PDB file of C-alpha atoms in Angstrom:
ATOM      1  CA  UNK A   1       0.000   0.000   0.000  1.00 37.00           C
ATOM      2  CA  UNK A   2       1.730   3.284  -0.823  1.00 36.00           C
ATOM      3  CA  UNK A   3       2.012   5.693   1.806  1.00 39.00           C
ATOM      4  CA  UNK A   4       1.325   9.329   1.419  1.00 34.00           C
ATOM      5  CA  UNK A   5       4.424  11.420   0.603  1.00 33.00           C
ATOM      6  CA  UNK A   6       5.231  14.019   3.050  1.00 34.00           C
ATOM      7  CA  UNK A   7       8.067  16.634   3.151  1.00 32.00           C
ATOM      8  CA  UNK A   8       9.368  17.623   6.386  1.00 35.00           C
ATOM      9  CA  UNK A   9      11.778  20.602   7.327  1.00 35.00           C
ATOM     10  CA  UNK A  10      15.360  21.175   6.013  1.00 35.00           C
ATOM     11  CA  UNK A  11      17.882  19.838   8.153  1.00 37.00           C
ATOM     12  CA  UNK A  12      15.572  17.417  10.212  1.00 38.00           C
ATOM     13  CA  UNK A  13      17.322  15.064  12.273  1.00 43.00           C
ATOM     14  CA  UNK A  14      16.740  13.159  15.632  1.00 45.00           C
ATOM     15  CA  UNK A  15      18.156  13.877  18.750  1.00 47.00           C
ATOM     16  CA  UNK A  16      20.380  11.713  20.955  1.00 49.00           C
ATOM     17  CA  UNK A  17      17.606  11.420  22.898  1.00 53.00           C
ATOM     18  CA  UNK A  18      15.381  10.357  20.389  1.00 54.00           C
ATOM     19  CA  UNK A  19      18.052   7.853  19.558  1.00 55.00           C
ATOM     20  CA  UNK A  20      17.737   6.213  23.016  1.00 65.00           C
ATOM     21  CA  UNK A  21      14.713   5.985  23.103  1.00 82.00           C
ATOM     22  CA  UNK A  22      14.604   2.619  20.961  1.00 94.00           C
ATOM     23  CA  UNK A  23      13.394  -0.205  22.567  1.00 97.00           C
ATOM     24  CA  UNK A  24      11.344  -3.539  21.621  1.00 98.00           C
ATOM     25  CA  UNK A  25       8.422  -5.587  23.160  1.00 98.00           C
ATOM     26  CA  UNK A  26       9.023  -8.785  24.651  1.00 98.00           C
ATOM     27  CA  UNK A  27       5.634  -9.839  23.254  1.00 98.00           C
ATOM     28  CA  UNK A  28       8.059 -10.620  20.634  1.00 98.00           C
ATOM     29  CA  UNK A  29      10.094 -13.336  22.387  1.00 98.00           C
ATOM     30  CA  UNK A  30       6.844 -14.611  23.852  1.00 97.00           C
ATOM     31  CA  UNK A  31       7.916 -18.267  22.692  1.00 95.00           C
ATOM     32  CA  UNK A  32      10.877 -17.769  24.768  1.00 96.00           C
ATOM     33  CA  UNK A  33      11.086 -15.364  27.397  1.00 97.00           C
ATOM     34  CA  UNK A  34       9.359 -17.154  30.532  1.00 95.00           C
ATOM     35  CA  UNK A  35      12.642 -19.672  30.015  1.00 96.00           C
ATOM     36  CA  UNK A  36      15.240 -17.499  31.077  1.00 97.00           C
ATOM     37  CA  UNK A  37      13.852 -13.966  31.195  1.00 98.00           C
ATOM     38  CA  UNK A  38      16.863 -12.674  32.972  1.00 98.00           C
ATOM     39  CA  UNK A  39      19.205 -14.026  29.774  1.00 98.00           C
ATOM     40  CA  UNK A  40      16.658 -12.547  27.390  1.00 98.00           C
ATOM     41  CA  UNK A  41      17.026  -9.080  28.522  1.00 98.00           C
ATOM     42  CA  UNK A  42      20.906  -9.320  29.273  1.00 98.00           C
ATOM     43  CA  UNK A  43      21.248 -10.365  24.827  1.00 98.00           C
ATOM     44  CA  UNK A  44      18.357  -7.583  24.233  1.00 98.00           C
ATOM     45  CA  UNK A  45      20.831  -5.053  25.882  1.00 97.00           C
ATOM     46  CA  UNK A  46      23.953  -6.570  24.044  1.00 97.00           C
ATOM     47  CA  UNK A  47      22.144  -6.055  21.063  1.00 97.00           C
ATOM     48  CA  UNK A  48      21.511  -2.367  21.669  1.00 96.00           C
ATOM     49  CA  UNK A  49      18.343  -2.322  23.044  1.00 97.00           C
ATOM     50  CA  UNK A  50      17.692   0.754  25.901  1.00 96.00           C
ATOM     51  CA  UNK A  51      13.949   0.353  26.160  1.00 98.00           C
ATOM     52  CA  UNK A  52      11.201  -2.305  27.300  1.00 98.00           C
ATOM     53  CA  UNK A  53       8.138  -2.453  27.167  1.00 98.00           C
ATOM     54  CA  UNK A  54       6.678  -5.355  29.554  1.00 98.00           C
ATOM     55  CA  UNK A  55       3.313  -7.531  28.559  1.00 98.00           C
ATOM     56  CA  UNK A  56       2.349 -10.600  30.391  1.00 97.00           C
ATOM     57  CA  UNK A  57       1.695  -9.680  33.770  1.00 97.00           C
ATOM     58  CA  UNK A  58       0.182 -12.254  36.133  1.00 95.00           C
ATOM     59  CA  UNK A  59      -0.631 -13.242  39.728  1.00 94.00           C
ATOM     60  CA  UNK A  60       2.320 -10.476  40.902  1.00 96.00           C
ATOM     61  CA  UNK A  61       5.057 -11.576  38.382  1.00 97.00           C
ATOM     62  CA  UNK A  62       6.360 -11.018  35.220  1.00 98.00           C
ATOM     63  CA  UNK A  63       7.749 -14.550  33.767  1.00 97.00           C
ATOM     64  CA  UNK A  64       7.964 -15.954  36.610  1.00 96.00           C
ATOM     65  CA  UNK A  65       9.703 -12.829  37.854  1.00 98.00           C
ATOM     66  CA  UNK A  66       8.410 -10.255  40.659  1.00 98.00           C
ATOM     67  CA  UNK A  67       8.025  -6.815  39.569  1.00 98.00           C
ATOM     68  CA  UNK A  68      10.922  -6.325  42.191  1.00 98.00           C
ATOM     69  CA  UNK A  69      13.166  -8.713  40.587  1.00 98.00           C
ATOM     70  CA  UNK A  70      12.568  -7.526  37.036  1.00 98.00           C
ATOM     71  CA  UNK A  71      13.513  -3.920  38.287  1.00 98.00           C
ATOM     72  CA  UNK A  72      16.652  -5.182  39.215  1.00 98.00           C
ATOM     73  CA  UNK A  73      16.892  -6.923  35.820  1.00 98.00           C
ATOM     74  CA  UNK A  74      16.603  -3.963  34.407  1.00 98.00           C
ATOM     75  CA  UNK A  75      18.855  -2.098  36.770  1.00 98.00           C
ATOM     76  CA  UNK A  76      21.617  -4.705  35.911  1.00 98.00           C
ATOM     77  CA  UNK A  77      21.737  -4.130  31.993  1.00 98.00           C
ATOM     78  CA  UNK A  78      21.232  -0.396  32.346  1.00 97.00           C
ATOM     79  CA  UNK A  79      17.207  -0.678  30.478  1.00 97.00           C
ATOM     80  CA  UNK A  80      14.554   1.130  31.359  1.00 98.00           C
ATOM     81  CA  UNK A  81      10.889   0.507  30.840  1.00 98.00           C
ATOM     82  CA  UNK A  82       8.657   3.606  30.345  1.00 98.00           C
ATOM     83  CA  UNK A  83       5.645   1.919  29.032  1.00 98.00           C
ATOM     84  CA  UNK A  84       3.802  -1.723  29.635  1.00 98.00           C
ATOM     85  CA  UNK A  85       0.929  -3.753  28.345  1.00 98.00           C
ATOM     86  CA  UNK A  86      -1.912  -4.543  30.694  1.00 98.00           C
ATOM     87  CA  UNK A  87      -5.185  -5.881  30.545  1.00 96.00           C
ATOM     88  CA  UNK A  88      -7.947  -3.107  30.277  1.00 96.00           C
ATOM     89  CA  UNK A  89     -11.476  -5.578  29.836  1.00 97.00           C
ATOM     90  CA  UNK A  90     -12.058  -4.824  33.302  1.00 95.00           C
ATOM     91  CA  UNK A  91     -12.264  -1.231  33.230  1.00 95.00           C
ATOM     92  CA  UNK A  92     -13.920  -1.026  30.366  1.00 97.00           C
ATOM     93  CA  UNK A  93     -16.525  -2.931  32.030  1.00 95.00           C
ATOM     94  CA  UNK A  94     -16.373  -0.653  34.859  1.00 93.00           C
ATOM     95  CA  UNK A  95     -14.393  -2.309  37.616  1.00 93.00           C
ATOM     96  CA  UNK A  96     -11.299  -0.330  38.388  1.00 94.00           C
ATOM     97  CA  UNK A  97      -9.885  -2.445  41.414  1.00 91.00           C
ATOM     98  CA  UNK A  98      -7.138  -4.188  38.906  1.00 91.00           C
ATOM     99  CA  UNK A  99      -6.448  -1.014  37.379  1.00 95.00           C
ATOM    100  CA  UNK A 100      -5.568   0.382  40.732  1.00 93.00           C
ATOM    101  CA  UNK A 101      -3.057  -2.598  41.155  1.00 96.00           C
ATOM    102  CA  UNK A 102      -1.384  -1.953  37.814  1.00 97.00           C
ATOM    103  CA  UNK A 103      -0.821   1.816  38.820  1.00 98.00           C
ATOM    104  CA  UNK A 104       1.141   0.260  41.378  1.00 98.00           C
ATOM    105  CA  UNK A 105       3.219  -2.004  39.155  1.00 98.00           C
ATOM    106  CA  UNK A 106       3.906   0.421  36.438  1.00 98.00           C
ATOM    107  CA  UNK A 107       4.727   2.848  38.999  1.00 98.00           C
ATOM    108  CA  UNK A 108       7.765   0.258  40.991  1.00 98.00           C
ATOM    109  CA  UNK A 109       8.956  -0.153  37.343  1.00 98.00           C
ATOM    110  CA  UNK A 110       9.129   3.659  36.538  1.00 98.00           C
ATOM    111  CA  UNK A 111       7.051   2.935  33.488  1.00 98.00           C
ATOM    112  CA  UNK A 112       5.364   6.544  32.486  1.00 98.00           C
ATOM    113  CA  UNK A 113       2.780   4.710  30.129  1.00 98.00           C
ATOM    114  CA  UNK A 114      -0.528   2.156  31.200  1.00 98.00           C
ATOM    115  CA  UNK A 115      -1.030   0.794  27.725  1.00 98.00           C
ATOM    116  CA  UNK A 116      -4.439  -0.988  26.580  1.00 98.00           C
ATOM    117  CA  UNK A 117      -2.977  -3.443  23.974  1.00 98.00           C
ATOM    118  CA  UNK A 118      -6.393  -4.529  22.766  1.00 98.00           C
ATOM    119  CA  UNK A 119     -10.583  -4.570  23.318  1.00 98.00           C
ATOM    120  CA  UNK A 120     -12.623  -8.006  23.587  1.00 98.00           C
ATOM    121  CA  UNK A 121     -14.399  -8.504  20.960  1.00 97.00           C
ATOM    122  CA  UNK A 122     -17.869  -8.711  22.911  1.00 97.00           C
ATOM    123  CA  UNK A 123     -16.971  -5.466  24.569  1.00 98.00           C
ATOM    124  CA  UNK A 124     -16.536  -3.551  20.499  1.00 97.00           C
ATOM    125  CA  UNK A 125     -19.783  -4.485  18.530  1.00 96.00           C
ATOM    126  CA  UNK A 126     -21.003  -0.850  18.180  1.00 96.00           C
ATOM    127  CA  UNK A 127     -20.320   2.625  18.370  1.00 96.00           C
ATOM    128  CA  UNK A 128     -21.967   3.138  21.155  1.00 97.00           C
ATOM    129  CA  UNK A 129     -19.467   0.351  22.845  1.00 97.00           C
ATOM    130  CA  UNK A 130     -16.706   2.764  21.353  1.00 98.00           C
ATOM    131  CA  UNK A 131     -17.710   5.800  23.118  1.00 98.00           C
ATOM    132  CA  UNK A 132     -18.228   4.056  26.024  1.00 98.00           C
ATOM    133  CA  UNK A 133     -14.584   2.889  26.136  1.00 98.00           C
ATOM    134  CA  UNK A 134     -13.763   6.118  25.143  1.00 98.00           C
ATOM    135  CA  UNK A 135     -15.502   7.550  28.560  1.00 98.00           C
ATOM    136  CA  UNK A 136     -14.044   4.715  30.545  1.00 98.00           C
ATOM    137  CA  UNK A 137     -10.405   5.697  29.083  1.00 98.00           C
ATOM    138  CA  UNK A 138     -11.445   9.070  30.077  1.00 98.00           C
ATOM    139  CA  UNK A 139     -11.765   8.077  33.518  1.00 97.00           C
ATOM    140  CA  UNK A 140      -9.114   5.653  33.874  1.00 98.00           C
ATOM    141  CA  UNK A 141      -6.776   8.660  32.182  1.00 98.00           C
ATOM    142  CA  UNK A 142      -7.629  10.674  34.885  1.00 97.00           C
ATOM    143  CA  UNK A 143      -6.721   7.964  37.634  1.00 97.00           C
ATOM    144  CA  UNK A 144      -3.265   7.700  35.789  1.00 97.00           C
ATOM    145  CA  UNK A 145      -2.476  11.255  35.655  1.00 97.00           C
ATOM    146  CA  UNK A 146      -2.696  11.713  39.832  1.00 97.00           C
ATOM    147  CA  UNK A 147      -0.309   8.924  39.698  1.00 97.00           C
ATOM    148  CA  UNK A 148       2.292  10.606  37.314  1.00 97.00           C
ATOM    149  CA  UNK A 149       1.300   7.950  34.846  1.00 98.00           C
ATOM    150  CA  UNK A 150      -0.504   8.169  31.339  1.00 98.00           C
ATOM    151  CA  UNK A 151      -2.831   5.672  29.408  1.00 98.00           C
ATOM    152  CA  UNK A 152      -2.171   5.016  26.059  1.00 98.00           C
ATOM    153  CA  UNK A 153      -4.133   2.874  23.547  1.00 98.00           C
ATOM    154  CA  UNK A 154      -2.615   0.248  21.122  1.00 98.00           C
ATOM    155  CA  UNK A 155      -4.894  -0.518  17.676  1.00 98.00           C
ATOM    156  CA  UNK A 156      -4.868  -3.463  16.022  1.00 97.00           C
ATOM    157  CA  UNK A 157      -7.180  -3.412  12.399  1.00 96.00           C
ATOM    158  CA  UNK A 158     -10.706  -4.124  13.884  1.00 96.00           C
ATOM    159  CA  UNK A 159     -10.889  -0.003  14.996  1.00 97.00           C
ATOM    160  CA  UNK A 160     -11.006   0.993  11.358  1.00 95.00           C
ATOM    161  CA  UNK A 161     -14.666  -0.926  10.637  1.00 93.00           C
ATOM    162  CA  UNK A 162     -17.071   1.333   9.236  1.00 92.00           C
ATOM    163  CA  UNK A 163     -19.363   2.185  11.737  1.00 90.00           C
ATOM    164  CA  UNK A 164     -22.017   4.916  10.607  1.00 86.00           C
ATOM    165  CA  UNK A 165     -19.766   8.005   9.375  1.00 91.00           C
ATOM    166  CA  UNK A 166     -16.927   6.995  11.698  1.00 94.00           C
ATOM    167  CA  UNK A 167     -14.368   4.000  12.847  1.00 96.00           C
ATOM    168  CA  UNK A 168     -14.005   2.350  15.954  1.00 97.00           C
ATOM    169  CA  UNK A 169     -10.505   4.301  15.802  1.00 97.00           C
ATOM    170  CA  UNK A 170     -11.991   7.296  15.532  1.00 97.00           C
ATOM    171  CA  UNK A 171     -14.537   7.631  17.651  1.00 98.00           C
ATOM    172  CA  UNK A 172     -11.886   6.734  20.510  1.00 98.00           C
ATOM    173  CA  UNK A 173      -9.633   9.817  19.013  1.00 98.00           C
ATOM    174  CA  UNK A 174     -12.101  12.028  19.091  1.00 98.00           C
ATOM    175  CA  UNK A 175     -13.946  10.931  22.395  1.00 98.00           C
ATOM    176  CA  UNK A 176     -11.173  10.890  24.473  1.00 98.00           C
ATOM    177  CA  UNK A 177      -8.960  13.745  26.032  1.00 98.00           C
ATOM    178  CA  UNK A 178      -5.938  14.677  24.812  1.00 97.00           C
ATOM    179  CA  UNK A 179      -4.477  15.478  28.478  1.00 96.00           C
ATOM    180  CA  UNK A 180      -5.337  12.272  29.750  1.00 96.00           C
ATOM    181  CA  UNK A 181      -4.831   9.409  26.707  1.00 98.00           C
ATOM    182  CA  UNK A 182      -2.883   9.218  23.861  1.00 98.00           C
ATOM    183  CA  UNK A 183      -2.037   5.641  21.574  1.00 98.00           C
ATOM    184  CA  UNK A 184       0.626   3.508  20.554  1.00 98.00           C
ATOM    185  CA  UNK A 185       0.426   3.340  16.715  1.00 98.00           C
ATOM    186  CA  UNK A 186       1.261   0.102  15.533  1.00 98.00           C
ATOM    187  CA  UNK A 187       1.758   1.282  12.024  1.00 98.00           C
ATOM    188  CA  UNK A 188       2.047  -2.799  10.874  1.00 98.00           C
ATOM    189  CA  UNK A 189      -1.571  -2.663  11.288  1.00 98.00           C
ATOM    190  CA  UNK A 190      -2.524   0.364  10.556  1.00 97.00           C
ATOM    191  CA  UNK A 191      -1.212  -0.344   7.014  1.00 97.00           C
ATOM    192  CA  UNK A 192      -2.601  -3.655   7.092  1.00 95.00           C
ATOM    193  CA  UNK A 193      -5.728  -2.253   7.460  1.00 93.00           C
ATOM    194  CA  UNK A 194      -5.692  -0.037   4.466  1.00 94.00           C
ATOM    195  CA  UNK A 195      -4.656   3.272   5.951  1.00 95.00           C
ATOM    196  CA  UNK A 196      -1.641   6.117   6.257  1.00 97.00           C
ATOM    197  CA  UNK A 197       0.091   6.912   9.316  1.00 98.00           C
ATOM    198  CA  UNK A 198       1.088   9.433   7.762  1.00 98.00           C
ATOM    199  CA  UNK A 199      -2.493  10.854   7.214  1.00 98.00           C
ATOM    200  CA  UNK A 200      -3.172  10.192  11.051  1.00 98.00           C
ATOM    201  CA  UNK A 201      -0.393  11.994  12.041  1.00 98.00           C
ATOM    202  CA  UNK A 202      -1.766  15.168  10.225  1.00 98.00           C
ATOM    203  CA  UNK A 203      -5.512  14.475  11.225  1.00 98.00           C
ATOM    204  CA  UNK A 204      -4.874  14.037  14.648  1.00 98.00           C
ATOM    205  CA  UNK A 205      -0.882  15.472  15.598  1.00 98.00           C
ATOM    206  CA  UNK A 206       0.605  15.175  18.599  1.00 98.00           C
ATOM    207  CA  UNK A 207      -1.734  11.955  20.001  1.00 98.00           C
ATOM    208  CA  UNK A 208       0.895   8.989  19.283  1.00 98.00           C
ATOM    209  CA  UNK A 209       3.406   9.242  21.858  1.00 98.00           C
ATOM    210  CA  UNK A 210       4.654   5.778  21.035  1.00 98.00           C
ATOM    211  CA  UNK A 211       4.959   4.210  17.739  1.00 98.00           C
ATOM    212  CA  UNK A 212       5.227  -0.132  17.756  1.00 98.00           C
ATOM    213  CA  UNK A 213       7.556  -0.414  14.024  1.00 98.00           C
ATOM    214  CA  UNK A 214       6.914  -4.036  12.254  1.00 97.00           C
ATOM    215  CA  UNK A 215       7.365  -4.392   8.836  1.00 98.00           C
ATOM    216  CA  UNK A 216       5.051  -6.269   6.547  1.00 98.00           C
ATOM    217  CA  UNK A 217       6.336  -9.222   4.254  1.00 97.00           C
ATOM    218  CA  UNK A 218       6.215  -8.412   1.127  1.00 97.00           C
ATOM    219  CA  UNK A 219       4.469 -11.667  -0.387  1.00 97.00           C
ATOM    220  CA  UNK A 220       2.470 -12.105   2.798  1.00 97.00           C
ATOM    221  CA  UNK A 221       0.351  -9.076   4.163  1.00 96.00           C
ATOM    222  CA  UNK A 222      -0.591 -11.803   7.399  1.00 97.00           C
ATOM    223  CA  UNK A 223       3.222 -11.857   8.687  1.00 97.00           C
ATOM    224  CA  UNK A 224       6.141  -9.684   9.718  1.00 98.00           C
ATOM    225  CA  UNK A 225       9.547  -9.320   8.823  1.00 98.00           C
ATOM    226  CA  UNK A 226      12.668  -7.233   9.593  1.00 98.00           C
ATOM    227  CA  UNK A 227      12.579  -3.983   9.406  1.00 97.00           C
ATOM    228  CA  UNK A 228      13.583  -3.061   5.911  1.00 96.00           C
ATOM    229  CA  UNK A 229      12.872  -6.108   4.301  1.00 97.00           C
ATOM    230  CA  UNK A 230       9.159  -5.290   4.027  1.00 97.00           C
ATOM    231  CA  UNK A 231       6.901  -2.783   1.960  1.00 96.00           C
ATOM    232  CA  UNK A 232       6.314  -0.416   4.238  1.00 98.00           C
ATOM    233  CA  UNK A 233       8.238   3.078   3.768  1.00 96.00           C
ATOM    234  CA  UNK A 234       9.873   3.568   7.004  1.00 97.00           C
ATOM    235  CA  UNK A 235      12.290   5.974   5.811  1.00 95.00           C
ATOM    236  CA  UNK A 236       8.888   8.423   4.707  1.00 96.00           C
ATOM    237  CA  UNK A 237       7.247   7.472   7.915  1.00 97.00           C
ATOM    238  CA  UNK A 238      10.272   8.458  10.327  1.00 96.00           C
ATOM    239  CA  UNK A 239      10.649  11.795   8.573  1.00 95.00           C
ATOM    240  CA  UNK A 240       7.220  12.381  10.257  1.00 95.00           C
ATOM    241  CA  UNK A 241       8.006  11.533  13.415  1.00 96.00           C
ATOM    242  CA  UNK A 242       7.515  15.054  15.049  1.00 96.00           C
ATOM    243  CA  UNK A 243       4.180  16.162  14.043  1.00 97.00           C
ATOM    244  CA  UNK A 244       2.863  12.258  15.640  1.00 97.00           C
ATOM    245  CA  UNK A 245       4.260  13.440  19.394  1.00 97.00           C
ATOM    246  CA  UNK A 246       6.200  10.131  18.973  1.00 97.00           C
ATOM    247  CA  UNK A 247       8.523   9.597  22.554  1.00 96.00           C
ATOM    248  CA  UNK A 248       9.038   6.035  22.249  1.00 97.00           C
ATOM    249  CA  UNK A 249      10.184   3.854  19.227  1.00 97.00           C
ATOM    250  CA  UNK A 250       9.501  -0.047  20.161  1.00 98.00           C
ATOM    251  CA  UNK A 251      10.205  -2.500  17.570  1.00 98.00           C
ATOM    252  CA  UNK A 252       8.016  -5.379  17.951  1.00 98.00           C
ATOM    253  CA  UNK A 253       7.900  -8.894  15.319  1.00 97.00           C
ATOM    254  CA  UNK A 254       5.181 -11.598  16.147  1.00 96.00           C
ATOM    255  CA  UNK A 255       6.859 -14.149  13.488  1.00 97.00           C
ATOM    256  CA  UNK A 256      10.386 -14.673  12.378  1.00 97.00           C
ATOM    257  CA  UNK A 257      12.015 -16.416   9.303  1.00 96.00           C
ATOM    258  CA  UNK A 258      15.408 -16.493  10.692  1.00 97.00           C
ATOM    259  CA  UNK A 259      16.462 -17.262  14.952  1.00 97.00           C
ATOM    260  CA  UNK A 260      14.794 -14.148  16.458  1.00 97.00           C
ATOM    261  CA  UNK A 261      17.613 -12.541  17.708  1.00 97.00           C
ATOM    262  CA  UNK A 262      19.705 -12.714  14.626  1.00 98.00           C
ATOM    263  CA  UNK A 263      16.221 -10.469  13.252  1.00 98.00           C
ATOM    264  CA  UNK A 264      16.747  -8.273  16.198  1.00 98.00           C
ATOM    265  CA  UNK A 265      19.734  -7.485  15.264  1.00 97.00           C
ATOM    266  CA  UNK A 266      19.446  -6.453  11.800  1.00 97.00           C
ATOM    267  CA  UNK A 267      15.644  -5.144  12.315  1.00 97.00           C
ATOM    268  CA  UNK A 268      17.630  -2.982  15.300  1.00 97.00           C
ATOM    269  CA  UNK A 269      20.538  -1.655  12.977  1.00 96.00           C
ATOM    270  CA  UNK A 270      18.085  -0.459  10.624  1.00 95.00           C
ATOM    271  CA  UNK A 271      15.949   1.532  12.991  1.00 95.00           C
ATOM    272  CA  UNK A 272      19.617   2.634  14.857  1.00 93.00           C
ATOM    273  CA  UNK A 273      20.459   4.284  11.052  1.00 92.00           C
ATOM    274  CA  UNK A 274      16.676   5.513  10.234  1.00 90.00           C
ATOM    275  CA  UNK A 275      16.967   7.539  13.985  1.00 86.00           C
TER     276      UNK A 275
END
């Protein structure tokens, strides 16, 4: 799918800051990780890696590991982890009690973002299911910001159905507040699912504070590849980084051709020279 051409300003480039602020989510080594988490994140940071972003929590731990002991993890290979995956079904439905204990976890980890990686299907049939999510983000926003935290919304394709004269994706855009949510584009599926980030970053600027980069294989729309090696225009999309808010660049591949960290490694070199 070609991507809108955009030109940006002469003598554009990215900070070291914005150059440190690459990182990858372990939903990729999901396979692997609750093996030897602690070995996982010690190649991650040989590789380059200065960012995680955590999914998976359960019953206290992550992999087996207590949110205590993953700090220390983390500690130990000089990472960081300013944004996580948790479970949002229940506050959607209205119960906020787990949300209060994930405050708590993101907050031991130093994470700065509460991300909602997905809706239940039963809990997305209409619009007015949207804007209720939308209200209950509103809320649950609200909760985060006291806490020095902010929620953040991660789309998959199913937000761009038709619904009326709007999308799913829209009508949580639009219904939420800008102070208190913003979204993690995964721009795999927004292409997948016949849009431009591009477009959304000049419809809406400033609301994707994290970007998830995947590349799409070129004979096979349904899987990833390494960055690079795929037909989507990276090199465009980066060159609008500033006008999405972007903060946070996580890499993230659900499938891999090759051993997974040998695709790290060359999906991380080619963000490292795109930044």
């Amino acid at each position: 799918m070609a991507l809108v051409a955009c030109s940006i300003a002469p003598g554009f480039s990215f900070t070291s800051k914005e150059k440190e602020s690459l990182g990858i989510q372990l939903y990729s080594l999901r396979d692997t990780i609750s093996q030897n988490p602690k070995k996982i994140l010690r190649k991650l940071a040989n590789i380059g890696f200065n960012e995680i972003e955590t999914y998976g929590y359960n019953d206290g731990k992550f992999w087996g590991l207590s949110v205590a002991e993953l700090k220390e993890e983390l500690t130990k290979n000089n990472l960081t982890s300013p944004s996580g995956h948790y479970d949002g079904n229940s506050l959607i439905k209205g119960d906020f009690e787990n949300f209060k204990e994930i405050i708590s976890v993101a907050r031991e980890l130093d994470q700065k973002y509460i991300i909602i990686p997905s809706i239940a299907e039963n809990l997305r049939k209409s619009k007015s299911d949207y804007l209720n999510i939308a209200e209950k983000f509103n809320e649950a926003g609200e909760i985060c910001k006291s806490a020095g935290i902010t929620l953040a919304y991660h789309n998959h394709a199913f937000e761009f159905k038709r619904m009326d004269d709007s999308t799913g994706y829209e009508i949580l855009i639009n219904n939420t507040d800008k102070n208190m949510v913003t979204f993690e584009m995964d721009i795999y599926w927004i292409v997948r699912g016949g849009h431009d980030p591009i477009s959304l970053f000049q419809k809406y600027p400033g609301r994707f504070k994290l970007w998830h980069v995947k590349d799409m294989h070129k004979e096979n729309p349904e899987l990833n590849t390494e960055i690079g090696n795929g037909n989507i225009n990276y090199k465009e999309i980066f060159n609008n980084a500033k006008v999405s808010g972007v903060e946070h660049y996580i890499l993230e591949q659900e499938n891999f051709e090759m051993p997974e960290f040998k695709s790290l490694n060359k999906s991380y070199n080619h963000l490292s020279n795109l930044l």
